[in-house]
PDB file of C-alpha atoms in Angstrom:
ATOM      1  CA  MET A 698     -14.707  -5.387 -12.797  1.00  0.00           C
ATOM      2  CA  ALA A 699     -14.067  -7.896  -9.978  1.00  0.00           C
ATOM      3  CA  ASP A 700     -13.184  -8.541  -6.485  1.00  0.00           C
ATOM      4  CA  VAL A 701     -10.053  -9.232  -5.741  1.00  0.00           C
ATOM      5  CA  THR A 702      -9.437 -12.030  -3.140  1.00  0.00           C
ATOM      6  CA  LEU A 703      -7.019 -12.868  -1.024  1.00  0.00           C
ATOM      7  CA  ASP A 704      -4.974 -15.675  -2.448  1.00  0.00           C
ATOM      8  CA  ILE A 705      -2.256 -16.808  -0.247  1.00  0.00           C
ATOM      9  CA  SER A 706       0.257 -19.163  -2.431  1.00  0.00           C
ATOM     10  CA  ASN A 707      -0.273 -16.381  -4.759  1.00  0.00           C
ATOM     11  CA  PHE A 708       1.222 -13.576  -2.868  1.00  0.00           C
ATOM     12  CA  ARG A 709       3.767 -15.598  -1.466  1.00  0.00           C
ATOM     13  CA  GLU A 710       4.722 -16.533  -4.515  1.00  0.00           C
ATOM     14  CA  HIS A 711       5.420 -12.794  -5.280  1.00  0.00           C
ATOM     15  CA  TYR A 712       6.455 -11.690  -2.251  1.00  0.00           C
ATOM     16  CA  PRO A 713       8.837 -14.911  -1.727  1.00  0.00           C
ATOM     17  CA  LYS A 714      10.917 -13.270   1.444  1.00  0.00           C
ATOM     18  CA  PHE A 715       7.440 -13.821   3.219  1.00  0.00           C
ATOM     19  CA  ALA A 716       7.722 -17.901   2.975  1.00  0.00           C
ATOM     20  CA  GLU A 717       5.921 -20.295   5.489  1.00  0.00           C
ATOM     21  CA  GLU A 718       8.370 -20.276   7.456  1.00  0.00           C
ATOM     22  CA  LYS A 719       9.120 -16.623   7.925  1.00  0.00           C
ATOM     23  CA  VAL A 720       5.351 -15.523   8.444  1.00  0.00           C
ATOM     24  CA  SER A 721       1.904 -17.541   9.078  1.00  0.00           C
ATOM     25  CA  ASP A 722      -0.341 -17.521   7.268  1.00  0.00           C
ATOM     26  CA  ALA A 723      -2.678 -15.913   9.736  1.00  0.00           C
ATOM     27  CA  GLU A 724      -0.233 -12.960  10.093  1.00  0.00           C
ATOM     28  CA  VAL A 725      -0.893 -12.950   5.688  1.00  0.00           C
ATOM     29  CA  GLU A 726      -4.182 -12.419   6.475  1.00  0.00           C
ATOM     30  CA  ASP A 727      -3.946  -9.819   9.299  1.00  0.00           C
ATOM     31  CA  ALA A 728      -1.980  -8.123   6.349  1.00  0.00           C
ATOM     32  CA  TRP A 729      -4.880  -8.608   4.011  1.00  0.00           C
ATOM     33  CA  HIS A 730      -7.145  -7.197   6.420  1.00  0.00           C
ATOM     34  CA  PHE A 731      -5.288  -4.297   7.150  1.00  0.00           C
ATOM     35  CA  ALA A 732      -4.716  -3.815   3.755  1.00  0.00           C
ATOM     36  CA  CYS A 733      -8.930  -4.102   2.589  1.00  0.00           C
ATOM     37  CA  SER A 734      -9.117  -1.941   4.869  1.00  0.00           C
ATOM     38  CA  MET A 735      -6.824   0.633   3.540  1.00  0.00           C
ATOM     39  CA  CYS A 736      -7.332   0.076   0.291  1.00  0.00           C
ATOM     40  CA  GLY A 737     -10.808  -1.596  -0.157  1.00  0.00           C
ATOM     41  CA  SER A 738     -10.680  -5.277  -2.557  1.00  0.00           C
ATOM     42  CA  THR A 739     -14.297  -4.471  -3.739  1.00  0.00           C
ATOM     43  CA  ASP A 740     -15.530  -2.436  -6.607  1.00  0.00           C
ATOM     44  CA  LYS A 741     -17.775  -0.434  -3.981  1.00  0.00           C
ATOM     45  CA  ASP A 742     -15.464   0.304  -1.652  1.00  0.00           C
ATOM     46  CA  SER A 743     -12.315   1.188  -3.947  1.00  0.00           C
ATOM     47  CA  ARG A 744     -11.466   4.174  -6.528  1.00  0.00           C
ATOM     48  CA  LEU A 745      -8.443   1.243  -7.957  1.00  0.00           C
ATOM     49  CA  PRO A 746      -9.832   0.008 -10.665  1.00  0.00           C
ATOM     50  CA  TYR A 747      -9.100  -4.340 -11.186  1.00  0.00           C
ATOM     51  CA  MET A 748     -10.291  -5.834 -14.411  1.00  0.00           C
ATOM     52  CA  PRO A 749      -8.693  -9.719 -14.629  1.00  0.00           C
ATOM     53  CA  ALA A 750     -10.750 -10.191 -17.944  1.00  0.00           C
ATOM     54  CA  ALA A 751      -9.654  -6.734 -19.955  1.00  0.00           C
ATOM     55  CA  GLU A 752      -7.605  -7.047 -22.232  1.00  0.00           C
ATOM     56  CA  PRO A 753      -5.391  -5.848 -21.761  1.00  0.00           C
ATOM     57  CA  PRO A 754      -6.352  -6.829 -17.832  1.00  0.00           C
ATOM     58  CA  VAL A 755      -6.004  -4.409 -15.733  1.00  0.00           C
ATOM     59  CA  TYR A 756      -4.706  -5.641 -12.387  1.00  0.00           C
ATOM     60  CA  ASP A 757      -4.077  -1.857 -10.552  1.00  0.00           C
ATOM     61  CA  ARG A 758      -6.239  -2.711  -7.312  1.00  0.00           C
ATOM     62  CA  LYS A 759      -4.440  -6.021  -6.861  1.00  0.00           C
ATOM     63  CA  ILE A 760      -0.839  -4.590  -6.689  1.00  0.00           C
ATOM     64  CA  ALA A 761      -1.756  -2.532  -4.252  1.00  0.00           C
ATOM     65  CA  LEU A 762      -3.342  -4.644  -2.035  1.00  0.00           C
ATOM     66  CA  TYR A 763      -0.486  -6.668  -2.127  1.00  0.00           C
ATOM     67  CA  LEU A 764       2.149  -3.472  -1.879  1.00  0.00           C
ATOM     68  CA  ILE A 765       0.635  -2.589   1.598  1.00  0.00           C
ATOM     69  CA  MET A 766       0.863  -6.385   2.712  1.00  0.00           C
ATOM     70  CA  CYS A 767       4.422  -6.210   1.478  1.00  0.00           C
ATOM     71  CA  HIS A 768       4.464  -3.309   3.329  1.00  0.00           C
ATOM     72  CA  VAL A 769       3.349  -4.073   7.079  1.00  0.00           C
ATOM     73  CA  LEU A 770       4.422  -7.701   6.788  1.00  0.00           C
ATOM     74  CA  THR A 771       7.876  -5.775   6.830  1.00  0.00           C
ATOM     75  CA  ILE A 772       7.492  -3.278   9.176  1.00  0.00           C
ATOM     76  CA  GLY A 773       6.425  -6.645  11.591  1.00  0.00           C
ATOM     77  CA  MET A 774       9.334  -8.815  10.533  1.00  0.00           C
ATOM     78  CA  TRP A 775      11.953  -6.526  11.593  1.00  0.00           C
ATOM     79  CA  GLY A 776      13.291  -5.996  15.575  1.00  0.00           C
ATOM     80  CA  ALA A 777      11.911  -5.036  18.896  1.00  0.00           C
ATOM     81  CA  GLY A 778      12.104  -1.540  19.184  1.00  0.00           C
ATOM     82  CA  GLN A 779      13.270  -1.072  15.728  1.00  0.00           C
ATOM     83  CA  ALA A 780      11.500   2.167  13.866  1.00  0.00           C
ATOM     84  CA  GLY A 781      12.498   2.301  10.796  1.00  0.00           C
ATOM     85  CA  ALA A 782      15.451   1.136   8.187  1.00  0.00           C
ATOM     86  CA  ILE A 783      18.216   1.020   9.868  1.00  0.00           C
ATOM     87  CA  GLN A 784      20.781   3.934   8.818  1.00  0.00           C
ATOM     88  CA  SER A 785      24.130   2.380  10.420  1.00  0.00           C
ATOM     89  CA  ALA A 786      25.792  -0.661  12.025  1.00  0.00           C
ATOM     90  CA  SER A 787      28.784  -1.476  14.025  1.00  0.00           C
ATOM     91  CA  GLN A 788      29.984  -4.866  15.100  1.00  0.00           C
ATOM     92  CA  GLY A 789      32.275  -4.624  17.566  1.00  0.00           C
ATOM     93  CA  SER A 790      30.488  -3.542  20.885  1.00  0.00           C
ATOM     94  CA  VAL A 791      27.188  -3.432  18.692  1.00  0.00           C
ATOM     95  CA  SER A 792      25.333  -0.084  18.019  1.00  0.00           C
ATOM     96  CA  THR A 793      22.333   0.544  15.500  1.00  0.00           C
ATOM     97  CA  SER A 794      20.988   3.332  14.627  1.00  0.00           C
ATOM     98  CA  PHE A 795      17.606   4.075  12.595  1.00  0.00           C
ATOM     99  CA  GLN A 796      16.749   6.089  10.184  1.00  0.00           C
ATOM    100  CA  LEU A 797      12.897   7.164   8.508  1.00  0.00           C
ATOM    101  CA  LEU A 798      12.853   8.886   5.565  1.00  0.00           C
ATOM    102  CA  GLN A 799      10.963  12.299   5.284  1.00  0.00           C
ATOM    103  CA  GLY A 800       7.970  12.931   3.922  1.00  0.00           C
ATOM    104  CA  LYS A 801       5.702  16.345   3.670  1.00  0.00           C
ATOM    105  CA  THR A 802       2.822  14.198   5.643  1.00  0.00           C
ATOM    106  CA  THR A 803       3.289  11.812   8.275  1.00  0.00           C
ATOM    107  CA  SER A 804       1.624   9.418   6.338  1.00  0.00           C
ATOM    108  CA  GLU A 805       3.990   9.848   3.582  1.00  0.00           C
ATOM    109  CA  SER A 806       6.394   8.780   6.182  1.00  0.00           C
ATOM    110  CA  TRP A 807       4.556   6.187   7.419  1.00  0.00           C
ATOM    111  CA  TRP A 808       4.522   4.656   4.403  1.00  0.00           C
ATOM    112  CA  LEU A 809       8.462   5.516   2.952  1.00  0.00           C
ATOM    113  CA  GLN A 810       9.605   3.162   5.547  1.00  0.00           C
ATOM    114  CA  THR A 811       9.781   0.231   3.228  1.00  0.00           C
ATOM    115  CA  PRO A 812      10.106   0.003  -1.166  1.00  0.00           C
ATOM    116  CA  CYS A 813       6.744  -1.704  -1.201  1.00  0.00           C
ATOM    117  CA  GLY A 814       5.264   1.383   1.043  1.00  0.00           C
ATOM    118  CA  ALA A 815       6.967   3.387  -0.918  1.00  0.00           C
ATOM    119  CA  ARG A 816       5.589   2.197  -4.679  1.00  0.00           C
ATOM    120  CA  TYR A 817       2.437   2.164  -3.072  1.00  0.00           C
ATOM    121  CA  TRP A 818       2.648   5.447  -2.047  1.00  0.00           C
ATOM    122  CA  GLN A 819       3.917   6.355  -5.306  1.00  0.00           C
ATOM    123  CA  MET A 820       0.912   4.717  -6.882  1.00  0.00           C
ATOM    124  CA  ILE A 821      -1.905   6.539  -5.289  1.00  0.00           C
ATOM    125  CA  LYS A 822      -0.081   9.679  -5.366  1.00  0.00           C
ATOM    126  CA  PRO A 823      -2.760  10.761  -8.261  1.00  0.00           C
ATOM    127  CA  LEU A 824      -5.798  10.100  -5.987  1.00  0.00           C
ATOM    128  CA  LEU A 825      -4.480  11.825  -3.187  1.00  0.00           C
ATOM    129  CA  MET A 826      -4.556  15.480  -5.657  1.00  0.00           C
ATOM    130  CA  GLY A 827      -7.344  17.796  -4.572  1.00  0.00           C
ATOM    131  CA  GLY A 828      -8.869  19.614  -7.337  1.00  0.00           C
ATOM    132  CA  ARG A 829     -11.104  22.129  -7.887  1.00  0.00           C
ATOM    133  CA  PHE A 830     -15.074  21.447  -6.225  1.00  0.00           C
ATOM    134  CA  TYR A 831     -18.639  23.363  -6.898  1.00  0.00           C
ATOM    135  CA  PHE A 832     -20.738  23.115  -5.427  1.00  0.00           C
ATOM    136  CA  GLY A 833     -23.795  22.882  -7.047  1.00  0.00           C
ATOM    137  CA  ASN A 834     -24.372  24.544 -10.672  1.00  0.00           C
ATOM    138  CA  ASN A 835     -24.887  28.300 -10.206  1.00  0.00           C
ATOM    139  CA  PHE A 836     -21.552  29.648 -11.801  1.00  0.00           C
ATOM    140  CA  HIS A 837     -20.313  32.944 -11.993  1.00  0.00           C
ATOM    141  CA  PRO A 838     -20.788  34.435 -15.731  1.00  0.00           C
ATOM    142  CA  TRP A 839     -16.981  35.564 -15.981  1.00  0.00           C
ATOM    143  CA  GLY A 840     -14.741  32.520 -14.330  1.00  0.00           C
TER     144      GLY A 840
END
């Protein structure tokens, strides 16, 4: 496996709405550092695979990092005081209301605010599932 490194031009190619005129390189780098803290960019600190040289190639970690960056940058581009997606808007006498999609947890609700965040949440759902953990090797003989 390999480590994922930040390639700003590649990120902007995948997400053209974050063109240089709208989002600076410094903001993209900040989003990258946040994404790395959430998901990890190396084999050592991430559970998601990244094997660009494999046949077929596996890009899960890079996709997850880009989705996190897209989510954070999208929220950063919202107007001051906006706390969710626009639910309704009026024009004469200006009125806007916002709505957060409700998830089962606070974390899920935060990720569901943007399409990128919702995709990331769906992508990592299998990693969030818990299973049984048996500490030690002395199991009861009948189950």
